[in-house]
């Protein structure tokens, strides 16, 4: 594209430049010819007036003008011979005097017929040497006579040709200078486009960090700026897709690992029952273990089904009071807390209104309390409360259990991730609870956050926004 633009602009410049030079050359030529015409008309007038005076003097002395014409004209011819001009005199339609350089035979219309009118005719003879001819009849009583003045235009034409050559030489220099600056100008103009092409090639090859240096505020700079924005969006999307792919791969790896352990145990105990003679008590223990592992697989399947159902983004929204949620949760969780001698306290003093799916919110709350019970030591305490902040309603579950390290908090919401894998697996957990909680909070346009310190406990907060169209409607 740059080459095409260069040649098109250069051709247009050449056409414009040569047209201007041609017009200037024609103007200069016309000016020189007009100057020569005025000069030769003036000289013709002076010579004609002087010749008429000489002719009157000869006639007064009784001499014949025609016989003495050569003598009269010799002085004028010698004067003009150095200038390259010549003279001729006509009488009654025929030449009676001609300078040695005058050649009227080449034009049969000469001497021209002026009908005895005192007028002058100017014309050019374009022969080997360009000439300007001026012919005029004499006034009465010498109207039968006429004077032809032939001026040499070679000097004027040579001067014009020299000027024309200089002009076209300057035009050639201007063309070269123009081509040089045009080439560099187009390089500057197309530099961002080259950068865009280079950057897009790098992006196509996988280098999504490539950017263009934006200079100025013109249209091309805007294109470069928009390209950088597009490249940034592409890089962000690619990184997001890579993260999703890594999460999916990690999910598959974790899921495969979670399936492998119970299936291996089930197969081992089944093979043991089949190949070994064992007592009824041992057989009962083996089948109990097989049933336990099958129950864990069943729970895992139900949790995965819950995650799949939540992808439909369909919730039955209703007005739900925080105190009512606490009462429903307490009926379910106080038994499990009592088994581990955990003190479970619900703060119902702030009865706040949350808009959302009651059953799903109850799942989130029970999951968080269940995790807090697992992380707490016997005789520990768990506090569940709700309060109002500027951003909306916050539901908080606080325990004083084993806590987590910062790197563990960053992975806590991932599927199949467990802080204490041995303890969670023994308790029947698969590491899917917080993934389900995170998805439910996203559907409620809320946020699930963790604050934890190893050995001191964990505080989990459910943030519900104020906007009525989302979750929170009032207090």
Coordinates of C-alpha atoms in Angstrom, one line a residue:
X1 CA 0.0 0.0 0.0
X2 CA 2.9 2.4 0.8
X3 CA 4.5 1.8 -2.6
X4 CA 1.2 2.4 -4.4
X5 CA 0.5 5.6 -2.5
X6 CA 4.1 6.7 -3.2
X7 CA 3.9 6.2 -6.9
X8 CA 0.3 7.7 -7.2
X9 CA 1.3 10.8 -5.3
X10 CA 4.6 11.1 -7.2
X11 CA 2.8 10.9 -10.6
X12 CA 0.2 13.4 -9.5
X13 CA 3.0 15.7 -8.4
X14 CA 4.8 15.3 -11.7
X15 CA 1.7 16.0 -13.7
X16 CA 1.0 19.2 -11.6
X17 CA 4.6 20.3 -11.7
X18 CA 5.1 19.8 -15.5
X19 CA 1.7 21.5 -16.1
X20 CA 2.8 24.5 -14.1
X21 CA 6.2 24.6 -15.8
X22 CA 4.6 24.3 -19.2
X23 CA 2.2 27.2 -18.4
X24 CA 5.1 29.3 -17.1
X25 CA 7.1 28.5 -20.2
X26 CA 4.2 29.6 -22.5
X27 CA 3.8 32.8 -20.5
X28 CA 7.5 33.6 -20.8
X29 CA 7.5 32.8 -24.5
X30 CA 4.5 35.0 -25.1
X31 CA 6.0 37.8 -23.1
X32 CA 9.3 37.6 -25.1
X33 CA 7.4 37.5 -28.4
X34 CA 5.2 40.5 -27.3
X35 CA 8.4 42.4 -26.3
X36 CA 10.0 41.6 -29.7
X37 CA 6.8 42.6 -31.5
X38 CA 6.6 46.0 -29.8
X39 CA 10.3 46.5 -30.5
X40 CA 10.1 45.7 -34.2
X41 CA 6.9 47.7 -34.6
X42 CA 8.7 50.7 -33.1
X43 CA 11.7 50.2 -35.4
X44 CA 9.5 49.7 -38.4
X45 CA 7.7 53.0 -37.6
X46 CA 11.0 54.9 -37.2
X47 CA 12.5 53.5 -40.4
X48 CA 9.3 54.1 -42.4
X49 CA 9.0 57.8 -41.2
X50 CA 12.7 58.4 -41.9
X51 CA 12.4 56.7 -45.4
X52 CA 9.4 58.9 -46.3
X53 CA 11.4 62.0 -45.5
X54 CA 14.3 60.8 -47.6
X55 CA 11.9 60.0 -50.5
X56 CA 10.4 63.5 -50.3
X57 CA 13.9 65.0 -50.4
X58 CA 14.8 63.0 -53.5
X59 CA 11.6 63.9 -55.3
X60 CA 12.2 67.6 -54.5
X61 CA 15.6 67.4 -56.1
X62 CA 14.0 65.9 -59.2
X63 CA 15.3 62.3 -58.8
X64 CA 13.2 59.2 -59.3
X65 CA 12.6 57.4 -56.0
X66 CA 12.5 53.9 -57.5
X67 CA 15.9 54.3 -59.2
X68 CA 17.5 55.6 -56.0
X69 CA 15.8 53.1 -53.7
X70 CA 18.9 50.9 -53.4
X71 CA 21.0 53.9 -52.4
X72 CA 18.4 55.1 -49.9
X73 CA 18.0 51.7 -48.3
X74 CA 21.7 50.7 -48.1
X75 CA 22.3 52.8 -45.0
X76 CA 19.3 51.2 -43.2
X77 CA 20.3 47.7 -44.3
X78 CA 23.9 48.2 -43.0
X79 CA 22.4 49.4 -39.6
X80 CA 20.2 46.4 -39.3
X81 CA 22.6 43.8 -40.7
X82 CA 24.4 43.6 -37.3
X83 CA 21.1 42.9 -35.6
X84 CA 20.2 40.0 -37.9
X85 CA 17.2 42.0 -39.3
X86 CA 16.5 42.8 -42.9
X87 CA 14.3 45.3 -45.0
X88 CA 12.4 45.2 -48.2
X89 CA 10.4 47.9 -50.1
X90 CA 7.5 47.2 -52.4
X91 CA 5.9 49.4 -55.1
X92 CA 2.5 48.6 -56.7
X93 CA 2.6 45.0 -55.6
X94 CA 6.2 44.2 -56.5
X95 CA 9.5 44.3 -54.6
X96 CA 11.8 47.2 -55.6
X97 CA 14.3 46.6 -52.9
X98 CA 15.4 43.6 -50.8
X99 CA 18.1 43.1 -48.3
X100 CA 20.6 40.3 -49.1
X101 CA 19.1 38.1 -46.3
X102 CA 15.5 38.8 -47.3
X103 CA 13.8 35.9 -49.1
X104 CA 10.2 36.9 -50.2
X105 CA 10.1 34.1 -52.8
X106 CA 9.1 31.7 -50.0
X107 CA 5.8 33.4 -49.6
X108 CA 3.8 34.1 -52.8
X109 CA 1.3 36.4 -51.1
X110 CA 4.0 39.1 -50.7
X111 CA 4.0 42.0 -50.9
X112 CA 0.6 41.9 -49.2
X113 CA -2.2 44.0 -50.6
X114 CA -3.4 46.6 -48.1
X115 CA -5.7 48.4 -50.5
X116 CA -3.7 51.5 -50.1
X117 CA -4.6 51.7 -46.4
X118 CA -2.0 52.8 -43.9
X119 CA -1.9 49.7 -41.7
X120 CA 0.8 47.4 -40.5
X121 CA 0.6 43.5 -40.6
X122 CA 2.6 41.5 -38.1
X123 CA 3.2 37.7 -38.6
X124 CA 5.8 35.1 -38.0
X125 CA 7.8 32.9 -40.4
X126 CA 8.8 29.7 -38.7
X127 CA 11.7 28.5 -40.8
X128 CA 15.1 27.3 -39.8
X129 CA 15.5 30.7 -38.1
X130 CA 12.3 32.1 -36.5
X131 CA 11.4 35.6 -37.8
X132 CA 8.9 38.2 -37.0
X133 CA 7.7 40.2 -40.0
X134 CA 6.2 43.7 -40.0
X135 CA 4.7 45.2 -43.2
X136 CA 3.0 48.5 -43.5
X137 CA 1.9 50.8 -46.4
X138 CA 3.1 54.4 -46.6
X139 CA 0.6 57.3 -46.2
X140 CA -0.5 59.4 -49.2
X141 CA 0.9 60.4 -51.6
X142 CA 3.2 57.4 -51.1
X143 CA 0.5 54.8 -50.7
X144 CA 1.9 52.7 -53.5
X145 CA 5.0 52.0 -51.4
X146 CA 5.2 49.6 -48.5
X147 CA 8.0 48.7 -46.1
X148 CA 8.7 45.1 -44.8
X149 CA 10.7 44.8 -41.6
X150 CA 12.0 41.2 -40.9
X151 CA 13.3 40.8 -37.3
X152 CA 15.4 37.8 -36.2
X153 CA 13.8 36.0 -33.2
X154 CA 16.6 33.5 -32.7
X155 CA 18.0 35.4 -29.7
X156 CA 14.6 35.7 -28.0
X157 CA 13.7 32.0 -28.7
X158 CA 17.2 30.9 -27.5
X159 CA 16.7 32.9 -24.3
X160 CA 13.3 31.3 -23.8
X161 CA 14.7 27.8 -24.5
X162 CA 17.5 28.5 -22.0
X163 CA 14.9 29.7 -19.4
X164 CA 12.7 26.7 -20.2
X165 CA 15.6 24.3 -19.7
X166 CA 16.4 25.9 -16.4
X167 CA 12.8 25.6 -15.3
X168 CA 12.6 22.0 -16.2
X169 CA 16.0 21.3 -14.6
X170 CA 14.7 22.9 -11.4
X171 CA 11.5 20.9 -11.8
X172 CA 13.6 17.7 -12.0
X173 CA 15.5 18.7 -8.8
X174 CA 12.1 19.5 -7.2
X175 CA 10.8 16.1 -8.3
X176 CA 13.8 14.3 -6.7
X177 CA 13.5 16.4 -3.5
X178 CA 9.8 15.7 -3.5
X179 CA 10.3 12.0 -4.0
X180 CA 12.8 11.9 -1.1
X181 CA 10.6 13.8 1.3
X182 CA 7.5 11.9 0.2
X183 CA 9.2 8.6 0.8
X184 CA 10.2 9.6 4.3
X185 CA 6.8 11.2 5.0
X186 CA 5.1 8.0 4.0
X187 CA 7.5 6.1 6.2
X188 CA 6.4 8.3 9.1
X189 CA 2.7 8.0 8.2
X190 CA 2.8 4.2 7.7
X191 CA 5.0 3.5 10.7
X192 CA 2.1 3.0 13.0
X193 CA 0.5 0.7 10.4
X194 CA 3.7 -1.3 10.2
X195 CA 3.8 -1.5 14.0
X196 CA 0.2 -2.6 14.0
X197 CA 1.0 -5.3 11.4
X198 CA 4.0 -6.4 13.4
X199 CA 2.1 -6.4 16.7
X200 CA -0.8 -8.3 15.2
X201 CA 1.6 -10.9 13.8
X202 CA 3.2 -11.3 17.2
X203 CA -0.3 -11.6 18.8
X204 CA -1.2 -14.2 16.1
X205 CA 1.9 -16.2 17.1
X206 CA 0.9 -16.1 20.8
X207 CA 2.8 -13.0 22.1
X208 CA -0.2 -11.2 23.7
X209 CA 1.9 -8.7 25.5
X210 CA 2.9 -6.8 22.3
X211 CA 1.8 -3.2 22.2
X212 CA 2.2 -0.1 20.0
X213 CA 3.9 3.2 21.0
X214 CA 1.1 5.9 20.6
X215 CA 2.4 9.3 19.5
X216 CA 0.3 12.3 18.7
X217 CA -3.5 12.7 18.6
X218 CA -4.3 12.1 15.0
X219 CA -6.5 9.4 13.5
X220 CA -3.6 6.9 13.2
X221 CA -2.7 7.5 16.8
X222 CA -6.3 6.8 17.7
X223 CA -6.1 3.6 15.7
X224 CA -2.9 2.6 17.5
X225 CA -4.6 3.4 20.9
X226 CA -7.6 1.3 20.0
X227 CA -5.4 -1.5 18.9
X228 CA -3.6 -1.4 22.2
X229 CA -7.0 -1.6 23.9
X230 CA -8.0 -4.5 21.8
X231 CA -4.7 -6.3 22.4
X232 CA -5.2 -5.7 26.2
X233 CA -8.7 -7.2 26.0
X234 CA -7.4 -10.1 24.0
X235 CA -4.6 -10.7 26.5
X236 CA -7.1 -10.5 29.4
X237 CA -9.5 -12.9 27.7
X238 CA -6.7 -15.3 26.8
X239 CA -5.5 -15.2 30.4
X240 CA -9.0 -15.8 31.6
X241 CA -9.5 -18.7 29.2
X242 CA -6.2 -20.2 30.3
X243 CA -7.2 -19.8 34.0
X244 CA -10.5 -21.5 33.2
X245 CA -8.7 -24.2 31.3
X246 CA -6.3 -24.7 34.2
X247 CA -9.2 -24.8 36.7
X248 CA -11.1 -27.3 34.5
X249 CA -8.0 -29.5 34.2
X250 CA -7.4 -29.2 38.0
X251 CA -11.1 -30.1 38.6
X252 CA -10.7 -33.2 36.3
X253 CA -7.5 -34.2 38.1
X254 CA -9.0 -33.7 41.5
X255 CA -12.2 -35.5 40.5
X256 CA -10.2 -38.4 39.2
X257 CA -8.2 -38.5 42.4
X258 CA -11.4 -38.4 44.5
X259 CA -12.9 -41.2 42.5
X260 CA -9.8 -43.4 42.5
X261 CA -9.5 -43.6 46.3
X262 CA -13.0 -44.9 47.1
X263 CA -13.2 -47.1 44.0
X264 CA -9.9 -48.7 44.9
X265 CA -11.1 -49.3 48.4
X266 CA -14.4 -50.8 47.3
X267 CA -12.7 -53.0 44.7
X268 CA -10.2 -54.2 47.3
X269 CA -12.7 -55.1 49.9
X270 CA -15.0 -56.8 47.4
X271 CA -12.0 -58.9 46.1
X272 CA -11.1 -59.7 49.7
X273 CA -14.6 -60.9 50.4
X274 CA -14.7 -63.0 47.2
X275 CA -11.3 -64.7 47.5
X276 CA -10.9 -65.1 51.3
X277 CA -12.7 -67.2 53.8
X278 CA -13.7 -64.8 56.5
X279 CA -16.1 -64.7 59.4
X280 CA -19.5 -63.1 59.4
X281 CA -18.2 -60.3 61.6
X282 CA -15.4 -59.5 59.2
X283 CA -17.8 -59.7 56.2
X284 CA -20.1 -57.3 58.0
X285 CA -17.2 -54.8 58.6
X286 CA -16.1 -55.1 54.9
X287 CA -19.6 -54.4 53.6
X288 CA -20.0 -51.5 56.1
X289 CA -16.9 -50.0 54.7
X290 CA -18.1 -50.6 51.1
X291 CA -21.4 -48.9 51.9
X292 CA -19.6 -46.0 53.5
X293 CA -17.5 -45.4 50.4
X294 CA -20.6 -45.7 48.2
X295 CA -22.3 -43.1 50.4
X296 CA -19.4 -40.8 49.9
X297 CA -19.5 -41.3 46.1
X298 CA -23.3 -40.6 46.2
X299 CA -22.8 -37.4 48.2
X300 CA -20.1 -36.3 45.7
X301 CA -22.5 -37.0 42.8
X302 CA -25.3 -35.0 44.5
X303 CA -22.9 -32.1 45.1
X304 CA -21.8 -32.1 41.5
X305 CA -25.4 -32.2 40.4
X306 CA -26.0 -29.1 42.6
X307 CA -23.2 -27.3 40.9
X308 CA -24.6 -28.3 37.4
X309 CA -28.1 -27.1 38.4
X310 CA -26.7 -23.8 39.6
X311 CA -25.2 -23.1 36.2
X312 CA -28.8 -22.5 35.0
X313 CA -28.7 -19.2 36.9
X314 CA -32.3 -19.7 38.0
X315 CA -33.3 -18.6 41.5
X316 CA -36.7 -18.3 43.1
X317 CA -36.4 -14.8 44.7
X318 CA -38.3 -14.1 47.9
X319 CA -38.0 -12.0 51.0
X320 CA -36.0 -13.8 53.6
X321 CA -35.3 -12.5 57.1
X322 CA -31.8 -13.2 58.5
X323 CA -33.3 -14.3 61.9
X324 CA -35.5 -16.9 60.1
X325 CA -32.5 -18.3 58.3
X326 CA -30.7 -18.6 61.6
X327 CA -33.6 -20.5 63.1
X328 CA -33.8 -23.0 60.2
X329 CA -30.0 -23.5 60.4
X330 CA -30.0 -24.0 64.1
X331 CA -32.5 -26.8 63.9
X332 CA -30.1 -28.7 61.6
X333 CA -26.7 -27.8 62.8
X334 CA -27.0 -27.8 66.6
X335 CA -27.1 -31.6 66.7
X336 CA -23.8 -31.9 64.8
X337 CA -22.2 -29.2 66.9
X338 CA -23.3 -31.0 70.1
X339 CA -21.7 -34.2 68.9
X340 CA -18.4 -32.4 68.9
X341 CA -19.2 -30.4 72.0
X342 CA -19.1 -27.2 70.1
X343 CA -21.0 -24.1 71.4
X344 CA -23.0 -22.8 68.4
X345 CA -24.3 -19.3 69.0
X346 CA -26.7 -17.4 66.6
X347 CA -27.0 -13.6 67.1
X348 CA -30.6 -12.8 66.1
X349 CA -30.6 -9.2 67.4
X350 CA -30.3 -7.7 63.9
X351 CA -33.3 -8.9 62.0
X352 CA -32.3 -7.9 58.4
X353 CA -34.1 -8.6 55.2
X354 CA -32.3 -10.4 52.3
X355 CA -33.9 -11.0 48.9
X356 CA -33.0 -14.4 47.4
X357 CA -33.6 -18.1 47.3
X358 CA -34.2 -19.2 50.9
X359 CA -33.2 -22.9 50.3
X360 CA -30.0 -21.9 48.5
X361 CA -29.0 -19.4 51.2
X362 CA -29.6 -22.0 53.8
X363 CA -27.3 -24.4 51.9
X364 CA -24.5 -21.7 52.0
X365 CA -25.0 -21.0 55.7
X366 CA -25.1 -24.7 56.7
X367 CA -22.0 -25.4 54.6
X368 CA -20.0 -22.6 56.3
X369 CA -21.1 -23.7 59.8
X370 CA -20.3 -27.3 58.9
X371 CA -16.8 -26.3 57.9
X372 CA -16.4 -24.2 61.1
X373 CA -17.4 -27.3 63.2
X374 CA -14.8 -29.4 61.4
X375 CA -12.1 -26.8 62.0
X376 CA -13.0 -26.2 65.6
X377 CA -11.6 -28.1 68.6
X378 CA -13.9 -29.7 71.2
X379 CA -15.4 -27.1 73.6
X380 CA -14.8 -24.5 70.9
X381 CA -17.3 -21.7 70.0
X382 CA -18.9 -20.6 66.7
X383 CA -20.7 -17.4 66.4
X384 CA -23.2 -16.6 63.5
X385 CA -24.4 -13.0 63.1
X386 CA -25.8 -10.5 60.7
X387 CA -25.3 -6.8 60.5
X388 CA -25.8 -3.8 58.2
X389 CA -23.0 -1.9 56.4
X390 CA -23.0 0.8 53.8
X391 CA -22.5 -1.7 51.0
X392 CA -25.4 -3.9 52.3
X393 CA -26.1 -6.8 54.6
X394 CA -23.2 -9.0 55.9
X395 CA -23.8 -12.5 57.3
X396 CA -20.7 -13.6 59.3
X397 CA -19.6 -17.1 60.6
X398 CA -16.7 -16.9 63.0
X399 CA -14.9 -19.8 64.6
X400 CA -11.7 -20.1 66.8
X401 CA -10.4 -23.3 65.2
X402 CA -7.2 -24.2 63.4
X403 CA -7.4 -21.4 60.8
X404 CA -5.6 -21.3 57.5
X405 CA -2.5 -20.0 55.8
X406 CA -2.7 -17.2 53.2
X407 CA -1.9 -19.6 50.3
X408 CA -4.6 -21.9 51.5
X409 CA -7.2 -19.1 51.5
X410 CA -6.4 -18.3 47.8
X411 CA -7.4 -21.9 46.8
X412 CA -10.2 -22.5 49.3
X413 CA -13.0 -21.9 46.8
X414 CA -11.6 -24.4 44.2
X415 CA -13.5 -27.6 43.7
X416 CA -12.1 -30.7 45.5
X417 CA -9.6 -28.4 47.4
X418 CA -9.3 -29.3 51.1
X419 CA -7.1 -27.6 53.8
X420 CA -6.7 -30.9 55.7
X421 CA -7.2 -33.6 53.2
X422 CA -6.9 -36.5 55.6
X423 CA -9.4 -35.1 58.1
X424 CA -11.9 -34.0 55.5
X425 CA -11.9 -37.3 53.7
X426 CA -12.3 -39.1 57.0
X427 CA -15.3 -36.9 57.7
X428 CA -16.8 -37.7 54.3
X429 CA -16.1 -34.4 52.6
X430 CA -15.2 -34.0 49.0
X431 CA -14.1 -30.4 48.9
X432 CA -17.1 -29.2 46.9
X433 CA -19.0 -27.3 49.5
X434 CA -17.3 -23.9 49.1
X435 CA -17.5 -24.2 45.3
X436 CA -21.2 -24.5 45.7
X437 CA -21.4 -21.6 48.1
X438 CA -19.4 -19.4 45.8
X439 CA -21.7 -20.1 42.9
X440 CA -24.8 -19.5 45.0
X441 CA -23.4 -16.1 46.1
X442 CA -22.6 -15.2 42.5
X443 CA -26.2 -15.8 41.6
X444 CA -27.2 -13.5 44.4
X445 CA -24.7 -10.9 43.2
X446 CA -23.0 -11.2 46.5
X447 CA -19.4 -12.0 47.6
X448 CA -17.9 -14.7 49.8
X449 CA -14.8 -13.6 51.7
X450 CA -12.4 -15.3 54.2
X451 CA -10.3 -13.8 57.0
X452 CA -8.2 -16.4 58.7
X453 CA -5.0 -16.8 60.8
X454 CA -3.4 -20.1 61.4
X455 CA -4.0 -21.4 64.9
X456 CA -6.5 -18.5 65.7
X457 CA -9.6 -19.3 63.7
X458 CA -11.5 -18.2 60.5
X459 CA -14.1 -15.6 59.8
X460 CA -16.3 -16.1 56.7
X461 CA -18.5 -13.2 55.5
X462 CA -21.4 -13.3 53.1
X463 CA -21.8 -9.8 51.5
X464 CA -25.2 -9.0 50.0
X465 CA -25.6 -5.7 48.0
X466 CA -28.1 -3.0 48.7
X467 CA -29.6 -2.8 45.3
X468 CA -33.2 -4.1 45.4
X469 CA -32.8 -5.6 41.9
X470 CA -30.1 -7.8 43.2
X471 CA -30.4 -9.0 46.8
X472 CA -30.9 -6.7 49.7
X473 CA -34.2 -4.8 50.1
X474 CA -34.0 -3.2 53.5
X475 CA -33.7 -3.7 57.3

